[in-house]
Coordinates of N, CA and C in Angstrom, one line a residue:
X1 N 8.8 28.4 -29.7 CA 7.5 28.4 -29.7 C 7.2 29.3 -28.4
X2 N 6.5 30.2 -28.4 CA 6.0 31.1 -27.2 C 5.3 30.3 -26.0
X3 N 5.8 30.9 -24.9 CA 5.2 30.5 -23.7 C 3.8 30.9 -23.6
X4 N 3.0 30.3 -23.0 CA 1.7 30.7 -22.5 C 1.5 30.8 -21.1
X5 N 0.6 31.3 -20.8 CA 0.4 31.7 -19.2 C 0.0 30.2 -18.7
X6 N -0.8 29.3 -19.4 CA -1.1 28.0 -19.0 C -0.1 27.1 -18.9
X7 N 1.0 27.2 -19.8 CA 2.1 26.3 -19.8 C 3.0 26.7 -18.7
X8 N 3.0 28.0 -18.4 CA 4.1 28.4 -17.3 C 3.3 27.9 -16.0
X9 N 2.0 28.2 -15.8 CA 1.3 27.7 -14.4 C 1.8 26.3 -14.4
X10 N 1.4 25.4 -15.5 CA 1.7 23.8 -15.2 C 3.1 23.6 -14.9
X11 N 4.0 24.2 -15.6 CA 5.4 24.1 -15.1 C 5.8 24.5 -13.7
X12 N 5.1 25.6 -13.1 CA 5.3 25.7 -11.9 C 4.7 24.8 -10.9
X13 N 3.3 24.5 -11.1 CA 2.8 23.3 -10.3 C 3.5 22.0 -10.5
X14 N 3.9 21.7 -11.5 CA 4.8 20.4 -11.5 C 6.0 20.6 -10.6
X15 N 6.7 21.7 -10.6 CA 7.8 21.8 -10.0 C 7.5 21.8 -8.4
X16 N 6.3 22.5 -8.0 CA 5.8 22.4 -6.5 C 5.4 21.0 -6.1
X17 N 4.9 20.4 -7.1 CA 4.4 18.9 -6.8 C 5.6 18.0 -6.5
X18 N 6.5 18.1 -7.4 CA 7.9 17.6 -7.3 C 8.8 17.6 -6.2
X19 N 8.8 18.8 -5.8 CA 9.4 19.3 -4.5 C 8.7 18.7 -3.3
X20 N 7.4 18.9 -3.4 CA 6.6 18.4 -2.0 C 6.7 16.8 -2.0
X21 N 7.0 16.1 -3.2 CA 7.2 14.7 -3.4 C 8.3 14.4 -2.8
X22 N 9.7 15.1 -3.0 CA 10.8 14.9 -2.4 C 10.8 15.1 -1.1
X23 N 10.1 16.1 -0.5 CA 9.9 16.5 1.0 C 9.3 15.5 1.6
X24 N 8.3 15.0 1.0 CA 7.5 13.8 1.6 C 8.3 12.6 2.0
X25 N 9.0 12.3 1.0 CA 9.9 11.1 1.0 C 10.9 11.2 2.1
X26 N 11.6 12.4 2.4 CA 12.7 12.8 3.3 C 11.9 12.8 4.7
X27 N 10.8 13.4 4.8 CA 10.2 13.6 6.1 C 9.8 12.2 6.7
X28 N 9.1 11.3 5.6 CA 8.5 10.1 6.1 C 9.7 9.1 6.3
X29 N 10.6 8.9 5.4 CA 11.4 7.8 5.6 C 12.9 8.1 5.9
X30 N 13.2 9.4 6.1 CA 14.6 9.8 6.5 C 15.6 9.7 5.4
X31 N 16.8 9.8 5.8 CA 17.8 9.7 4.7 C 18.9 8.4 5.2
X32 N 18.5 7.8 6.1 CA 19.5 6.8 6.5 C 18.9 5.3 6.4
X33 N 19.8 4.3 6.6 CA 19.4 3.0 6.7 C 18.3 2.6 5.5
X34 N 17.3 1.8 5.9 CA 16.4 1.1 5.0 C 15.5 2.2 4.4
X35 N 15.2 3.4 5.1 CA 14.3 4.5 4.8 C 13.4 4.4 3.7
X36 N 13.9 4.9 2.5 CA 13.1 4.8 1.3 C 12.6 3.4 0.7
X37 N 13.3 2.6 1.0 CA 13.0 1.0 0.6 C 12.0 0.5 1.4
X38 N 11.5 1.2 2.5 CA 10.3 0.8 3.2 C 9.2 1.2 2.3
X39 N 9.1 2.1 1.5 CA 8.1 2.5 0.7 C 7.3 1.3 -0.2
X40 N 8.4 0.3 -0.4 CA 8.2 -0.8 -1.5 C 7.9 -2.1 -0.5
X41 N 8.7 -2.2 0.6 CA 8.6 -3.3 1.4 C 7.5 -3.4 2.2
X42 N 6.8 -2.4 2.6 CA 5.8 -2.4 3.6 C 4.4 -2.9 2.7
X43 N 4.2 -2.5 1.5 CA 2.9 -3.2 0.8 C 3.2 -4.7 0.4
X44 N 4.7 -4.9 0.3 CA 4.9 -6.3 -0.1 C 4.8 -7.1 1.0
X45 N 5.1 -7.0 2.3 CA 5.0 -7.6 3.4 C 3.5 -7.9 3.8
X46 N 2.7 -6.9 3.5 CA 1.2 -7.1 3.8 C 0.7 -8.0 2.7
X47 N 1.0 -7.9 1.6 CA 0.2 -8.7 0.5 C 0.9 -10.0 0.7
X48 N 2.1 -10.2 0.9 CA 2.7 -11.5 1.2 C 2.0 -12.4 2.4
X49 N 1.8 -11.5 3.3 CA 1.1 -12.3 4.6 C -0.3 -12.4 4.6
X50 N -1.0 -11.8 3.8 CA -2.3 -12.2 3.3 C -2.4 -13.5 2.5
X51 N -1.5 -13.3 1.4 CA -1.4 -14.4 0.3 C -1.1 -15.7 1.1
X52 N -0.1 -15.5 2.1 CA 0.3 -16.8 2.8 C -0.5 -17.3 3.7
X53 N -1.5 -16.4 4.4 CA -2.6 -16.9 5.2 C -3.4 -17.6 4.5
X54 N -4.1 -17.2 3.3 CA -5.0 -17.8 2.7 C -4.6 -19.0 2.0
X55 N -3.3 -19.0 1.6 CA -2.9 -20.4 0.9 C -2.6 -21.4 2.2
X56 N -2.1 -20.9 3.3 CA -2.1 -21.8 4.4 C -3.2 -22.5 4.6
X57 N -4.4 -21.8 5.1 CA -5.7 -22.1 5.4 C -6.7 -22.6 4.3
X58 N -6.0 -22.8 3.2 CA -6.8 -23.2 1.9 C -8.2 -22.7 1.7
X59 N -8.1 -21.3 2.1 CA -9.4 -20.6 1.8 C -9.7 -20.6 0.4
X60 N -11.0 -20.4 0.1 CA -11.4 -20.4 -1.2 C -12.4 -19.1 -1.2
X61 N -12.4 -18.5 -2.4 CA -13.2 -17.3 -2.6 C -14.4 -17.2 -3.6
X62 N -14.6 -18.6 -4.0 CA -15.7 -18.8 -5.0 C -15.4 -18.7 -6.3
X63 N -14.2 -18.8 -6.7 CA -13.9 -18.8 -8.1 C -12.8 -19.5 -8.5
X64 N -12.5 -19.9 -9.5 CA -11.5 -20.8 -10.0 C -10.0 -20.0 -10.2
X65 N -9.9 -18.7 -9.9 CA -8.6 -18.1 -10.0 C -7.8 -18.5 -8.8
X66 N -6.4 -18.8 -9.0 CA -5.7 -19.3 -7.7 C -5.7 -18.1 -6.8
X67 N -5.7 -18.6 -5.5 CA -5.8 -17.9 -4.3 C -4.6 -16.9 -4.1
X68 N -3.3 -17.3 -4.6 CA -2.3 -16.2 -4.6 C -2.3 -15.1 -5.6
X69 N -2.8 -15.4 -6.6 CA -2.9 -14.4 -7.8 C -4.2 -13.4 -7.3
X70 N -5.2 -14.0 -6.8 CA -6.4 -13.4 -6.3 C -6.0 -12.3 -5.2
X71 N -5.0 -12.7 -4.1 CA -4.6 -11.9 -3.1 C -3.6 -10.8 -3.8
X72 N -2.8 -11.1 -4.6 CA -1.9 -10.3 -5.1 C -2.6 -9.2 -5.7
X73 N -3.6 -9.5 -6.5 CA -4.2 -8.4 -7.3 C -5.3 -7.6 -6.7
X74 N -5.9 -8.2 -5.7 CA -7.0 -7.6 -4.9 C -6.4 -6.9 -3.7
X75 N -5.5 -7.6 -3.0 CA -5.0 -6.9 -1.7 C -4.2 -5.7 -2.0
X76 N -3.3 -5.9 -3.2 CA -2.4 -4.8 -3.7 C -3.4 -3.4 -4.0
X77 N -4.4 -3.5 -4.5 CA -5.4 -2.5 -4.9 C -6.1 -1.8 -3.6
X78 N -6.4 -2.8 -2.8 CA -7.0 -2.3 -1.6 C -6.1 -1.6 -0.9
X79 N -4.9 -2.2 -0.5 CA -3.8 -1.4 0.2 C -3.6 0.0 -0.4
X80 N -3.5 0.0 -1.7 CA -3.2 1.2 -2.4 C -4.2 2.4 -1.8
X81 N -5.5 2.1 -2.2 CA -6.5 3.0 -1.8 C -6.6 3.3 -0.2
X82 N -6.4 2.2 0.5 CA -6.5 2.6 2.0 C -5.3 3.5 2.4
X83 N -4.3 3.3 1.8 CA -3.1 4.0 2.2 C -3.1 5.5 1.8
X84 N -3.8 5.5 0.4 CA -3.9 6.9 -0.1 C -4.8 7.9 0.8
X85 N -5.9 7.3 1.1 CA -6.9 8.1 2.1 C -6.3 8.3 3.3
X86 N -5.6 7.2 3.8 CA -4.8 7.6 5.2 C -3.9 8.6 5.2
X87 N -3.3 8.5 4.2 CA -2.1 9.7 4.3 C -2.6 10.9 4.0
X88 N -3.6 11.1 3.3 CA -4.3 12.2 3.0 C -5.1 13.1 4.2
X89 N -5.6 12.2 5.0 CA -6.3 12.8 6.3 C -5.3 13.6 6.9
X90 N -4.3 13.0 7.2 CA -3.4 13.9 8.1 C -2.3 14.8 7.2
X91 N -2.7 15.0 6.0 CA -1.7 15.8 5.3 C -1.3 17.1 5.3
X92 N -2.3 17.8 5.9 CA -2.0 19.4 5.8 C -1.6 19.8 7.1
X93 N -1.8 19.1 8.2 CA -1.2 19.6 9.5 C 0.4 19.8 9.5
X94 N 1.2 18.8 9.0 CA 2.5 19.0 8.9 C 3.1 19.8 8.0
X95 N 2.2 20.3 7.1 CA 2.7 21.0 6.0 C 2.0 22.7 6.0
X96 N 1.5 22.8 7.0 CA 0.6 24.1 7.1 C 1.7 25.3 6.7
X97 N 2.7 25.3 7.4 CA 3.7 26.5 7.0 C 4.0 26.7 5.4
X98 N 3.9 25.4 4.7 CA 4.3 25.6 3.3 C 3.1 26.4 2.5
X99 N 1.9 26.2 3.1 CA 0.7 27.0 2.4 C 0.9 28.3 2.5
X100 N 1.7 29.0 3.1 CA 2.2 30.5 3.2 C 2.7 30.9 1.8
X101 N 3.4 30.0 1.1 CA 3.8 30.1 -0.2 C 2.7 30.4 -1.3
X102 N 2.9 31.1 -2.2 CA 1.9 31.6 -3.1 C 1.6 30.3 -3.9
X103 N 2.5 29.6 -4.4 CA 2.3 28.6 -5.2 C 1.8 27.3 -4.6
X104 N 2.0 27.1 -3.4 CA 1.6 25.7 -2.8 C 0.3 26.0 -2.4
X105 N -0.7 24.9 -2.9 CA -2.1 24.9 -2.5 C -2.1 23.6 -1.8
X106 N -3.3 23.4 -1.1 CA -3.5 22.1 -0.3 C -3.7 20.9 -1.2
X107 N -4.2 21.0 -2.4 CA -4.2 19.9 -3.5 C -2.9 19.5 -3.8
X108 N -2.0 20.4 -3.8 CA -0.8 19.8 -4.2 C -0.1 18.9 -3.2
X109 N -0.4 19.3 -2.0 CA 0.2 18.3 -0.8 C -0.5 16.9 -0.8
X110 N -1.8 17.0 -1.2 CA -2.5 15.7 -1.4 C -1.9 15.0 -2.6
X111 N -1.7 15.6 -3.5 CA -1.2 14.9 -4.9 C 0.2 14.3 -4.6
X112 N 1.1 15.0 -4.0 CA 2.3 14.6 -3.8 C 2.2 13.3 -2.9
X113 N 1.3 13.2 -1.8 CA 1.2 12.0 -1.0 C 0.6 10.9 -1.8
X114 N -0.3 11.4 -2.7 CA -1.0 10.3 -3.4 C -0.2 9.6 -4.4
X115 N 0.7 10.4 -5.0 CA 1.6 10.0 -6.0 C 2.8 9.0 -5.4
X116 N 3.1 9.5 -4.0 CA 4.1 8.5 -3.4 C 3.5 7.2 -3.1
X117 N 2.3 7.1 -2.6 CA 1.7 5.9 -2.3 C 1.4 4.9 -3.5
X118 N 1.1 5.6 -4.9 CA 0.8 5.1 -5.9 C 2.2 4.5 -6.4
X119 N 3.3 5.2 -6.4 CA 4.5 4.6 -6.9 C 4.9 3.5 -6.0
X120 N 4.7 3.5 -4.6 CA 5.1 2.4 -3.7 C 4.3 1.2 -4.0
X121 N 3.0 1.3 -4.1 CA 2.2 0.2 -4.4 C 2.3 -0.5 -5.6
X122 N 2.5 0.4 -6.6 CA 2.7 -0.1 -8.0 C 4.1 -0.9 -8.2
X123 N 5.1 -0.3 -7.7 CA 6.5 -1.0 -7.7 C 6.5 -2.3 -6.9
X124 N 5.8 -2.2 -5.7 CA 5.5 -3.5 -5.0 C 4.8 -4.4 -5.7
X125 N 3.7 -4.2 -6.6 CA 2.9 -5.1 -7.4 C 3.7 -5.6 -8.4
X126 N 4.5 -4.9 -9.0 CA 5.2 -5.5 -10.3 C 6.3 -6.1 -9.8
X127 N 7.1 -5.9 -8.5 CA 8.1 -6.9 -8.3 C 7.5 -8.3 -7.7
X128 N 6.4 -8.2 -7.0 CA 5.8 -9.4 -6.5 C 5.3 -10.4 -7.6
X129 N 4.6 -9.5 -8.5 CA 4.2 -10.3 -10.0 C 5.3 -10.9 -10.8
X130 N 6.5 -10.3 -10.9 CA 7.6 -10.7 -11.3 C 8.2 -12.0 -10.6
X131 N 8.0 -11.8 -9.3 CA 8.6 -12.9 -8.4 C 7.8 -14.1 -8.5
X132 N 6.3 -14.0 -8.5 CA 5.5 -15.2 -8.7 C 5.6 -15.7 -10.1
X133 N 5.7 -14.8 -10.9 CA 5.7 -15.4 -12.4 C 7.1 -16.2 -12.6
X134 N 8.0 -15.7 -12.3 CA 9.3 -16.6 -12.3 C 9.2 -18.0 -11.4

């Protein structure tokens, strides 16, 4: 099969985003200790804290859905969107030197940061869902 210019460009952009993704992991979490695990633990602690507070105070939300499940699904999603926006706000400043490369665009920096946040929040949600299910 012959390579097309679009396929070549897509391959290059995928490699650029993957490299920025790995760079973001290393610069944000480092290479030592708990580092990368913090990507999953941070959303878990926030979600568990909110669920515990609502459960302890016996708060109601005007529906028949149990409060822990409501907090898990609702707060995980809110945390995901909040973190994506917050990480993108200051995304270009530490990566300005990378923009001198022809293939690195500002949208690639944003996509790498968003993908990292989505991966962390999704993994956190699945682990908490599994724990509460068991």
